[in-house]
């Protein structure tokens, strides 16, 4: 009996160490640090960092003594590995951790397996080692013993560890009275995880003890850093349950907030009549440094040989959890993404103002859009399944009449457009070959230097392939009579590379004497329109939210009831007198979408 007890104890210890290591190794792969040195120069931070990880390990280990069979521990460990890898990939792709909304749309990754593999690295294998070690130990120490007292003791110990971590944050927060500058900011960030731990996403309140710290921005990265990825999973599961129980958070705007919108962003509802057709080429993951003659010769030639061009070179991406769908929404509606989750899944039934609605008004907008008897038509060309990003519902929400499913390569996409050229008044073309892992590179004949980082080379060649595919389209603008009065917008849905990749690209460019400007994450905006009388180039940083009002002015619909939260980039006075800064624009957009403001507003104007 004693030998069996010894084996069980050994296995329990190994299981606890395994989970603890999974949490710590994940943090190392995520941020490159495990702050061991803080033990002797900042003990409170050390305890705050490690105690929650120890707590979760003890909590899981308590169940070892509840069940006779121990094989479940391997399944649990494998599931933890999968979760850690998913979190790691998602953070590398989007710059923030998974949230409950994203977990609910896992099917959205259909057909994007290559994109996932792009963000996995060989050193990530180290995350699997604790599970392998655990399986080996289980082979030699498999027992069928249960011990309720030990289980209860470990649960109590886990809560003690968690409490110690919370107390360390409490002490750190109280000590901020004597801190200034960056030290004060660091301690505020240190407290963020426990702020989120008690965060209710539906009431928008957060308290810790007697301190109201709800004004501190909550970041999931800090939450994972000072708790664990397993804590984050539990938090998301809790949030999912709340969503099913309470539904999506509906915001009730105050009269003061409504007046602010009316004064800053709305025109009096009135008829509009676009002065030209509109084509939006929404280019996947497009960055400004590839718009150069050696990479995209056809587009650059088109820009050089036409005067009716406006080119903004530094558009900052503003997407959030909605990824490409957020990019599509920003361009089409002039609204920014919601703060939590993605509008395309959470609020697809809301009414959205949009560029497409200027051409094909929805029922609620029919009195305020077209003053012509002409029958307008609109369509969107989609290179993926229509369930991805809830495209079917969002197209209808934008007032787009038809979804045209194309093939996945840019040639198939552009060929599909050439077949319907001139048939639609509003067309959005979504490209795909520049989506990571940049499979379009296999179709390009462009030669890149042998020493160039593979990812950089693939991206350059994919954009070169896109340019080849657009050659016929660009030529038709001058030769096809159906294109004679058409505004064409080339813009990206978002940028793609994260800082570490840009550093590697910049290091290569410096050593190889290459002049690619890869250091900043900007996308381009290129507008061709017969309504633009002279070539303009704007090279200062601007925002995705500025695309909508800029296009709205070009197509002669500046009196459309929704102005957008950005400004017309062709207007120097507007650029220097923004009604809203970026933070205010995010906040206002979130409230407008979650309150379904536009449906209520248009009803009140009828």
XYZ file of C-alpha atoms in Angstrom:
606
model
C 0.000 0.000 0.000
C 2.822 2.416 0.854
C 4.477 1.859 -2.511
C 1.209 2.664 -4.280
C 0.839 5.853 -2.223
C 4.383 6.809 -3.103
C 3.730 6.319 -6.807
C 0.580 8.402 -6.630
C 2.410 11.171 -4.806
C 5.253 11.127 -7.336
C 2.832 11.296 -10.221
C 0.868 14.117 -8.613
C 4.066 16.115 -8.142
C 5.089 15.528 -11.751
C 1.621 16.513 -12.964
C 1.764 19.758 -10.972
C 5.236 20.551 -12.300
C 4.039 19.722 -15.823
C 1.173 22.233 -15.730
C 3.357 24.848 -14.063
C 5.993 24.414 -16.791
C 3.366 24.625 -19.523
C 2.300 28.025 -18.183
C 5.851 29.310 -17.762
C 7.131 28.005 -21.117
C 4.128 29.499 -22.868
C 4.936 32.856 -21.334
C 8.520 32.529 -22.503
C 7.430 31.781 -26.089
C 4.930 34.621 -25.914
C 7.071 37.424 -24.498
C 10.616 36.033 -24.317
C 10.864 36.398 -20.540
C 10.056 34.535 -17.329
C 11.288 37.323 -14.947
C 13.334 35.063 -12.655
C 15.653 37.957 -11.755
C 12.741 39.796 -10.115
C 13.057 37.370 -7.188
C 15.881 39.454 -5.695
C 15.036 42.957 -6.924
C 11.221 42.945 -6.899
C 9.833 40.091 -4.820
C 6.226 41.263 -5.047
C 6.315 41.109 -8.842
C 7.963 37.682 -8.711
C 5.205 36.327 -6.460
C 2.500 38.023 -8.485
C 3.898 36.386 -11.621
C 4.476 32.848 -10.310
C 1.889 32.307 -7.571
C -1.144 32.217 -9.897
C 0.656 29.714 -12.135
C 1.426 27.591 -9.104
C -2.191 27.955 -7.976
C -3.615 26.632 -11.237
C -1.142 23.728 -11.187
C -2.184 22.749 -7.637
C -5.850 23.109 -8.498
C -5.605 20.686 -11.426
C -3.424 18.318 -9.412
C -6.092 18.061 -6.720
C -8.197 16.020 -9.155
C -5.476 13.378 -9.393
C -6.575 12.200 -5.948
C -10.281 12.248 -6.843
C -10.188 9.717 -9.694
C -8.772 6.232 -9.639
C -7.740 6.234 -13.269
C -5.036 8.760 -14.166
C -5.099 8.657 -17.971
C -7.384 11.680 -18.016
C -4.364 13.784 -17.012
C -2.724 13.103 -20.382
C -5.861 14.163 -22.231
C -6.045 17.312 -20.103
C -2.387 18.080 -20.741
C -2.814 17.628 -24.512
C -5.828 19.949 -24.499
C -3.794 22.525 -22.597
C -1.048 22.208 -25.232
C -3.571 22.815 -27.995
C -4.948 25.861 -26.202
C -1.461 27.292 -25.637
C -0.520 26.873 -29.294
C -3.786 28.461 -30.415
C -3.205 31.424 -28.086
C 0.355 31.755 -29.340
C -0.634 31.690 -33.015
C -3.491 34.123 -32.496
C -1.309 36.597 -30.631
C 1.361 36.465 -33.322
C -1.249 37.032 -36.011
C -3.299 39.799 -34.390
C -1.238 41.231 -31.515
C -3.675 40.322 -28.736
C -4.980 37.233 -27.007
C -8.029 35.179 -27.885
C -11.312 36.369 -26.436
C -14.647 34.650 -25.958
C -16.089 36.047 -29.192
C -13.214 34.647 -31.217
C -13.554 31.248 -29.572
C -17.176 31.124 -30.713
C -16.195 31.562 -34.371
C -13.604 28.805 -34.679
C -15.271 27.646 -37.912
C -14.200 30.982 -39.397
C -10.747 29.447 -39.951
C -12.137 27.098 -42.611
C -9.609 26.997 -45.457
C -6.967 29.026 -43.581
C -4.754 26.152 -42.384
C -1.704 27.525 -44.161
C -2.112 30.849 -42.403
C -2.038 29.115 -39.028
C 1.124 27.162 -39.807
C 2.882 30.388 -40.763
C 2.881 31.515 -37.131
C 4.177 28.267 -35.642
C 7.930 28.102 -35.046
C 10.241 25.182 -34.331
C 11.091 26.331 -30.755
C 7.357 26.086 -29.948
C 7.901 22.327 -29.689
C 9.209 22.960 -26.182
C 5.589 23.488 -25.079
C 4.938 19.790 -25.730
C 7.794 18.496 -23.562
C 5.903 18.607 -20.208
C 3.156 16.417 -21.692
C 5.697 13.951 -23.048
C 7.417 13.812 -19.643
C 4.054 13.302 -17.957
C 3.169 10.388 -20.234
C 6.480 8.671 -19.478
C 6.025 9.042 -15.712
C 2.438 7.786 -15.920
C 3.669 4.604 -17.599
C 5.739 3.772 -14.508
C 3.528 5.306 -11.813
C -0.013 4.448 -12.877
C -2.127 3.718 -9.776
C -5.804 3.587 -8.852
C -5.651 5.302 -5.476
C -7.959 8.088 -4.278
C -7.402 10.444 -1.360
C -10.112 13.012 -0.653
C -8.162 14.790 2.075
C -5.158 15.439 -0.176
C -7.481 16.698 -2.886
C -9.143 19.169 -0.547
C -5.766 20.240 0.843
C -4.458 21.015 -2.660
C -7.562 23.013 -3.537
C -7.074 25.088 -0.389
C -3.377 25.498 -1.233
C -4.261 26.704 -4.730
C -6.538 29.409 -3.336
C -3.822 30.428 -0.875
C -1.340 30.838 -3.748
C -3.858 32.847 -5.724
C -4.504 35.072 -2.718
C -0.787 35.663 -2.197
C -0.536 36.818 -5.794
C -3.493 39.162 -5.329
C -1.964 40.577 -2.176
C 1.263 41.308 -4.020
C -0.711 43.349 -6.531
C -2.487 45.088 -3.693
C 0.819 46.044 -2.086
C 2.205 47.191 -5.432
C -0.838 49.350 -6.078
C -0.693 50.998 -2.666
C 2.975 51.799 -3.204
C 2.265 53.826 -6.339
C 1.805 56.938 -4.202
C 5.599 57.118 -4.002
C 6.233 56.331 -7.679
C 6.409 58.637 -10.665
C 6.792 58.466 -14.420
C 7.436 55.090 -16.001
C 7.544 53.331 -12.631
C 3.987 54.470 -11.914
C 2.828 53.243 -15.336
C 4.495 49.872 -14.785
C 2.747 49.385 -11.446
C -0.572 50.414 -12.965
C -0.039 47.769 -15.646
C 0.922 45.295 -12.941
C -2.508 45.719 -11.392
C -4.389 45.301 -14.675
C -4.748 41.486 -14.584
C -6.622 41.481 -11.289
C -8.669 44.367 -12.584
C -9.739 42.117 -15.449
C -10.187 39.152 -13.136
C -13.075 40.984 -11.491
C -14.231 42.602 -14.718
C -17.858 42.339 -15.741
C -18.032 43.004 -19.501
C -21.742 43.732 -19.334
C -21.730 46.388 -16.626
C -18.329 47.811 -17.630
C -17.133 48.012 -14.024
C -13.995 46.791 -12.333
C -13.073 47.023 -8.656
C -10.347 45.576 -6.523
C -10.965 45.819 -2.796
C -11.716 49.413 -1.811
C -10.018 50.868 -4.900
C -11.917 51.893 -8.011
C -9.452 51.230 -10.816
C -11.931 50.974 -13.671
C -10.180 53.808 -15.488
C -7.115 51.636 -16.152
C -7.094 50.075 -19.611
C -7.543 46.302 -19.476
C -5.155 44.206 -21.575
C -5.482 40.461 -22.040
C -1.720 40.155 -22.573
C -1.060 41.460 -19.068
C -3.780 39.202 -17.737
C -2.072 36.146 -19.226
C 1.347 37.343 -18.135
C 0.458 37.716 -14.464
C -2.051 34.874 -14.287
C -1.698 32.118 -16.873
C -3.085 31.075 -20.221
C -5.232 28.532 -18.368
C -6.738 31.294 -16.237
C -7.480 33.106 -19.480
C -9.260 30.047 -20.890
C -11.435 29.784 -17.771
C -12.185 33.504 -17.953
C -13.260 33.175 -21.603
C -15.448 30.160 -20.869
C -17.127 32.154 -18.108
C -17.631 35.003 -20.552
C -19.138 32.659 -23.159
C -21.628 31.405 -20.576
C -22.537 35.007 -19.773
C -23.065 35.716 -23.466
C -25.433 32.789 -23.859
C -27.247 33.788 -20.688
C -27.474 37.531 -21.269
C -26.923 37.833 -25.020
C -24.756 40.489 -26.693
C -24.327 43.645 -24.669
C -26.785 46.249 -25.967
C -25.722 49.771 -25.190
C -28.229 52.520 -24.425
C -26.881 55.847 -25.621
C -27.611 58.908 -23.531
C -29.205 61.985 -25.059
C -25.910 63.820 -24.597
C -24.064 61.130 -26.560
C -26.693 61.223 -29.309
C -26.391 64.998 -29.566
C -22.606 64.630 -29.897
C -23.051 62.251 -32.828
C -25.579 64.528 -34.499
C -23.349 67.586 -34.114
C -20.079 65.943 -35.226
C -20.821 63.106 -37.617
C -24.294 63.479 -39.145
C -25.850 65.442 -41.973
C -29.564 66.048 -42.181
C -30.988 63.018 -44.025
C -31.520 63.948 -47.671
C -31.320 62.350 -51.093
C -27.909 61.618 -52.591
C -27.010 60.718 -56.149
C -23.470 59.346 -56.779
C -21.649 61.037 -59.634
C -19.850 57.872 -60.747
C -19.808 54.127 -60.342
C -17.597 52.807 -57.540
C -15.224 49.844 -57.441
C -13.354 49.056 -54.210
C -10.410 46.665 -54.564
C -9.918 45.504 -50.993
C -6.463 43.961 -51.093
C -5.664 41.404 -48.426
C -2.840 42.323 -46.003
C -1.591 45.155 -48.214
C 1.375 47.207 -47.001
C 2.684 50.403 -48.541
C 6.312 49.326 -49.059
C 5.452 46.964 -51.938
C 3.884 49.708 -54.088
C 7.001 50.223 -56.189
C 7.850 49.612 -59.884
C 9.961 46.477 -59.340
C 7.203 44.730 -57.347
C 3.946 46.138 -58.754
C 4.905 47.561 -62.173
C 1.389 47.648 -63.659
C -0.151 49.562 -60.771
C 2.788 51.969 -60.573
C 2.590 52.602 -64.322
C -1.117 53.302 -63.976
C -0.410 55.823 -61.204
C 2.358 57.507 -63.195
C 0.353 57.837 -66.413
C -2.892 59.167 -64.943
C -3.546 62.571 -63.418
C -6.842 61.689 -61.760
C -5.113 60.020 -58.809
C -5.137 60.592 -55.064
C -2.516 58.565 -53.186
C -2.237 58.469 -49.383
C 0.870 56.489 -48.520
C 0.519 55.912 -44.759
C -2.813 54.464 -43.687
C -2.715 53.045 -40.151
C -4.713 49.846 -39.628
C -7.476 50.013 -37.012
C -8.870 46.489 -36.975
C -9.479 44.521 -33.783
C -10.823 41.020 -33.155
C -12.797 41.065 -36.415
C -9.649 40.881 -38.554
C -10.376 41.255 -42.259
C -14.084 41.729 -41.565
C -13.223 44.775 -39.467
C -11.179 46.120 -42.382
C -14.127 45.665 -44.730
C -16.454 47.373 -42.251
C -14.156 50.370 -41.676
C -13.749 51.032 -45.402
C -17.423 50.557 -46.216
C -19.044 52.306 -43.236
C -16.572 54.763 -41.731
C -17.087 53.075 -38.354
C -14.364 51.509 -36.222
C -14.652 48.019 -34.659
C -16.397 47.334 -31.379
C -14.209 47.109 -28.285
C -14.982 43.490 -27.505
C -15.648 40.734 -30.048
C -16.422 41.378 -33.704
C -19.348 43.299 -35.142
C -19.745 40.851 -38.026
C -20.803 38.107 -35.622
C -22.201 39.997 -32.656
C -24.147 42.734 -34.449
C -24.823 41.527 -37.982
C -28.521 42.432 -37.644
C -27.784 46.103 -36.987
C -28.300 48.760 -39.649
C -25.054 50.198 -41.017
C -24.584 53.302 -43.134
C -22.259 52.494 -46.006
C -20.829 53.486 -49.353
C -22.811 50.684 -50.960
C -26.026 52.059 -49.422
C -25.480 55.225 -51.445
C -26.136 53.039 -54.494
C -28.525 50.398 -53.154
C -30.497 51.796 -50.227
C -31.974 49.463 -47.656
C -35.647 49.781 -46.706
C -34.881 52.142 -43.834
C -32.642 54.307 -45.998
C -34.639 54.494 -49.226
C -35.983 57.987 -48.598
C -32.538 59.399 -47.862
C -30.275 58.016 -50.562
C -31.260 57.939 -54.218
C -33.244 60.699 -55.890
C -33.102 58.963 -59.263
C -35.560 56.413 -60.650
C -32.691 54.381 -62.022
C -32.337 50.825 -60.741
C -28.925 50.599 -59.048
C -27.078 47.311 -58.607
C -24.331 46.286 -56.176
C -22.193 43.195 -55.648
C -19.242 41.878 -53.680
C -16.765 39.303 -55.028
C -15.704 36.966 -52.229
C -12.794 34.471 -52.571
C -13.846 32.229 -49.704
C -16.871 30.505 -48.236
C -19.676 32.964 -47.514
C -19.877 31.765 -43.918
C -16.381 33.154 -43.263
C -16.677 36.400 -41.300
C -20.468 35.989 -41.616
C -20.217 37.528 -45.089
C -23.776 36.695 -46.133
C -25.359 38.671 -43.319
C -22.854 41.522 -43.349
C -23.257 42.108 -47.089
C -26.990 42.535 -46.504
C -26.285 44.822 -43.530
C -24.190 47.043 -45.831
C -26.941 47.105 -48.474
C -24.992 44.945 -50.953
C -27.396 42.979 -53.137
C -25.278 40.086 -54.430
C -22.472 37.897 -53.085
C -20.446 36.422 -55.931
C -18.300 33.470 -54.832
C -15.050 33.367 -56.833
C -12.037 31.091 -56.819
C -9.275 31.638 -54.296
C -6.489 32.920 -56.550
C -6.275 36.535 -57.645
C -6.451 35.484 -61.292
C -9.766 33.738 -60.656
C -10.997 36.767 -58.743
C -10.058 39.280 -61.437
C -11.361 37.001 -64.220
C -14.676 36.808 -62.364
C -14.829 40.595 -62.243
C -13.959 40.997 -65.922
C -17.000 38.856 -66.761
C -19.363 41.246 -64.967
C -17.514 44.500 -65.698
C -19.874 47.423 -66.034
C -22.947 45.562 -64.779
C -22.863 46.952 -61.244
C -22.835 50.484 -59.912
C -21.071 49.472 -56.693
C -18.587 46.587 -56.619
C -16.252 45.421 -53.876
C -13.509 43.028 -55.006
C -11.738 41.135 -52.219
C -8.371 39.661 -53.206
C -6.779 36.715 -51.445
C -3.353 35.632 -52.725
C -1.535 38.048 -50.410
C -3.192 36.454 -47.366
C -0.627 34.747 -45.164
C 1.145 32.414 -45.798
C 1.297 34.304 -49.138
C 0.687 31.357 -51.458
C 0.471 33.715 -54.422
C 4.269 33.644 -54.575
C 4.223 30.346 -56.490
C 2.647 32.073 -59.522
C 5.110 34.976 -59.681
C 8.087 35.073 -62.034
C 9.790 37.806 -60.016
C 13.294 36.933 -58.801
C 14.117 37.963 -55.235
C 17.640 37.989 -53.711
C 18.721 34.620 -52.316
C 19.490 36.026 -48.865
C 16.100 37.671 -48.398
C 14.016 36.267 -45.490
C 11.616 33.685 -46.888
C 8.498 35.372 -45.513
C 9.502 38.719 -46.976
C 10.244 37.148 -50.358
C 6.917 35.296 -50.400
C 5.038 38.492 -49.601
C 6.820 40.498 -52.304
C 6.210 37.817 -54.924
C 2.549 37.462 -53.911
C 2.050 41.190 -54.470
C 3.833 40.893 -57.790
C 1.413 38.120 -58.759
C -1.534 40.299 -57.692
C -0.183 43.067 -59.908
C 0.030 40.688 -62.867
C -3.566 39.655 -62.287
C -4.699 43.309 -62.271
C -2.997 44.136 -65.591
C -6.087 43.491 -67.719
C -8.324 45.279 -65.254
C -6.073 48.355 -65.175
C -5.888 48.440 -68.979
C -9.677 48.248 -69.284
C -10.088 51.467 -67.320
C -8.966 53.423 -70.379
C -10.297 51.142 -73.113
C -13.683 49.859 -71.885
C -16.527 52.327 -72.329
C -18.320 50.858 -69.290
C -15.444 52.131 -67.142
C -15.611 55.690 -68.418
C -17.258 57.180 -65.344
C -15.932 54.983 -62.550
C -14.162 55.703 -59.276
C -11.726 52.945 -58.317
C -10.298 52.567 -54.824
C -7.269 50.384 -54.071
C -6.891 49.855 -50.328
C -5.870 47.135 -47.865
C -7.990 45.551 -45.157
C -5.038 45.628 -42.733
C -1.264 45.290 -42.497
C 0.180 41.899 -41.659
C 3.653 41.735 -40.113
C 4.300 42.045 -36.395
C 7.254 44.019 -34.946
C 9.728 41.127 -34.619
C 9.298 40.294 -38.303
C 9.793 43.907 -39.289
C 13.022 44.027 -37.304
C 14.286 40.960 -39.159
C 13.286 42.460 -42.520
C 14.919 45.791 -41.653
C 18.133 44.045 -40.576
C 18.256 42.231 -43.903
C 17.603 45.432 -45.882
C 20.377 47.208 -44.012
C 22.981 44.481 -44.551
C 21.930 43.775 -48.160
C 21.636 47.464 -49.069
C 17.956 47.107 -50.015
C 15.688 50.157 -49.797
C 12.416 48.518 -48.733
C 10.870 50.676 -46.004
C 9.540 47.842 -43.829
C 9.867 49.395 -40.385
C 6.399 50.982 -40.064
C 3.042 49.230 -40.380
C 1.173 51.329 -42.927
C -1.045 50.479 -45.850
C -1.660 52.583 -48.981
C -4.827 54.213 -50.282
C -4.987 54.885 -54.027
C -8.092 56.471 -55.577
C -8.594 56.916 -59.303
C -11.584 58.984 -60.364
C -12.479 61.224 -63.310
C -13.784 63.594 -60.626
C -10.197 64.166 -59.384
C -8.739 66.854 -61.640
C -5.069 66.688 -60.658
C -2.693 64.181 -59.106
C -2.391 64.431 -55.330
C -0.109 62.595 -52.928
C -0.484 62.744 -49.156
C 2.450 61.278 -47.213
C 1.578 61.992 -43.588
C 0.193 59.247 -41.300
C -3.581 58.865 -41.413
C -6.185 56.271 -40.500
C -8.371 53.607 -42.037
C -11.372 55.540 -40.757
C -10.404 58.351 -43.166
C -10.954 56.208 -46.273
C -14.764 56.317 -46.072
C -15.206 60.130 -45.882
C -12.530 60.603 -48.553
C -14.314 58.277 -50.989
C -17.706 59.697 -50.029
C -16.552 63.159 -51.162
C -15.038 61.867 -54.409
C -18.281 60.152 -55.506
C -20.288 63.288 -54.735
C -22.146 61.923 -51.721
C -20.681 64.172 -49.041
C -24.227 65.111 -48.026
C -25.018 61.470 -47.165
C -26.415 61.424 -43.644
C -23.405 59.616 -42.090
C -20.082 61.475 -42.415
C -17.942 58.857 -40.639
C -15.614 59.272 -37.674
C -12.637 60.142 -39.886
C -11.933 63.050 -42.234
C -11.557 63.685 -45.956
C -7.824 63.318 -46.549
C -7.953 65.583 -49.599
C -9.117 68.445 -47.391
C -6.180 70.035 -45.539
C -8.505 71.962 -43.214
C -10.314 68.754 -42.228
C -7.024 66.902 -41.691
C -5.889 69.523 -39.207
C -9.223 69.813 -37.406
C -10.382 66.284 -36.657
C -13.697 66.221 -34.770
C -12.589 63.036 -32.973
C -9.202 61.607 -32.087
C -8.602 57.876 -32.539
C -9.584 56.877 -28.988
C -12.786 58.921 -29.141
C -13.586 57.429 -32.550
C -13.235 53.869 -31.224
C -15.423 54.651 -28.240
C -18.129 56.358 -30.278
C -18.188 53.632 -32.960
C -18.547 50.951 -30.294
C -21.579 52.719 -28.831
C -23.159 53.389 -32.226
C -22.933 49.747 -33.295
C -23.968 48.192 -29.982
C -26.948 50.539 -29.623
C -28.096 50.066 -33.266
C -28.135 53.850 -33.367
C -28.645 54.262 -37.117
C -31.821 52.203 -37.293
C -33.379 54.263 -34.518
C -32.101 57.519 -35.974
C -33.557 56.930 -39.428
C -36.858 55.792 -37.954
C -37.071 59.027 -35.972
C -36.467 61.046 -39.152
C -39.261 59.388 -41.153
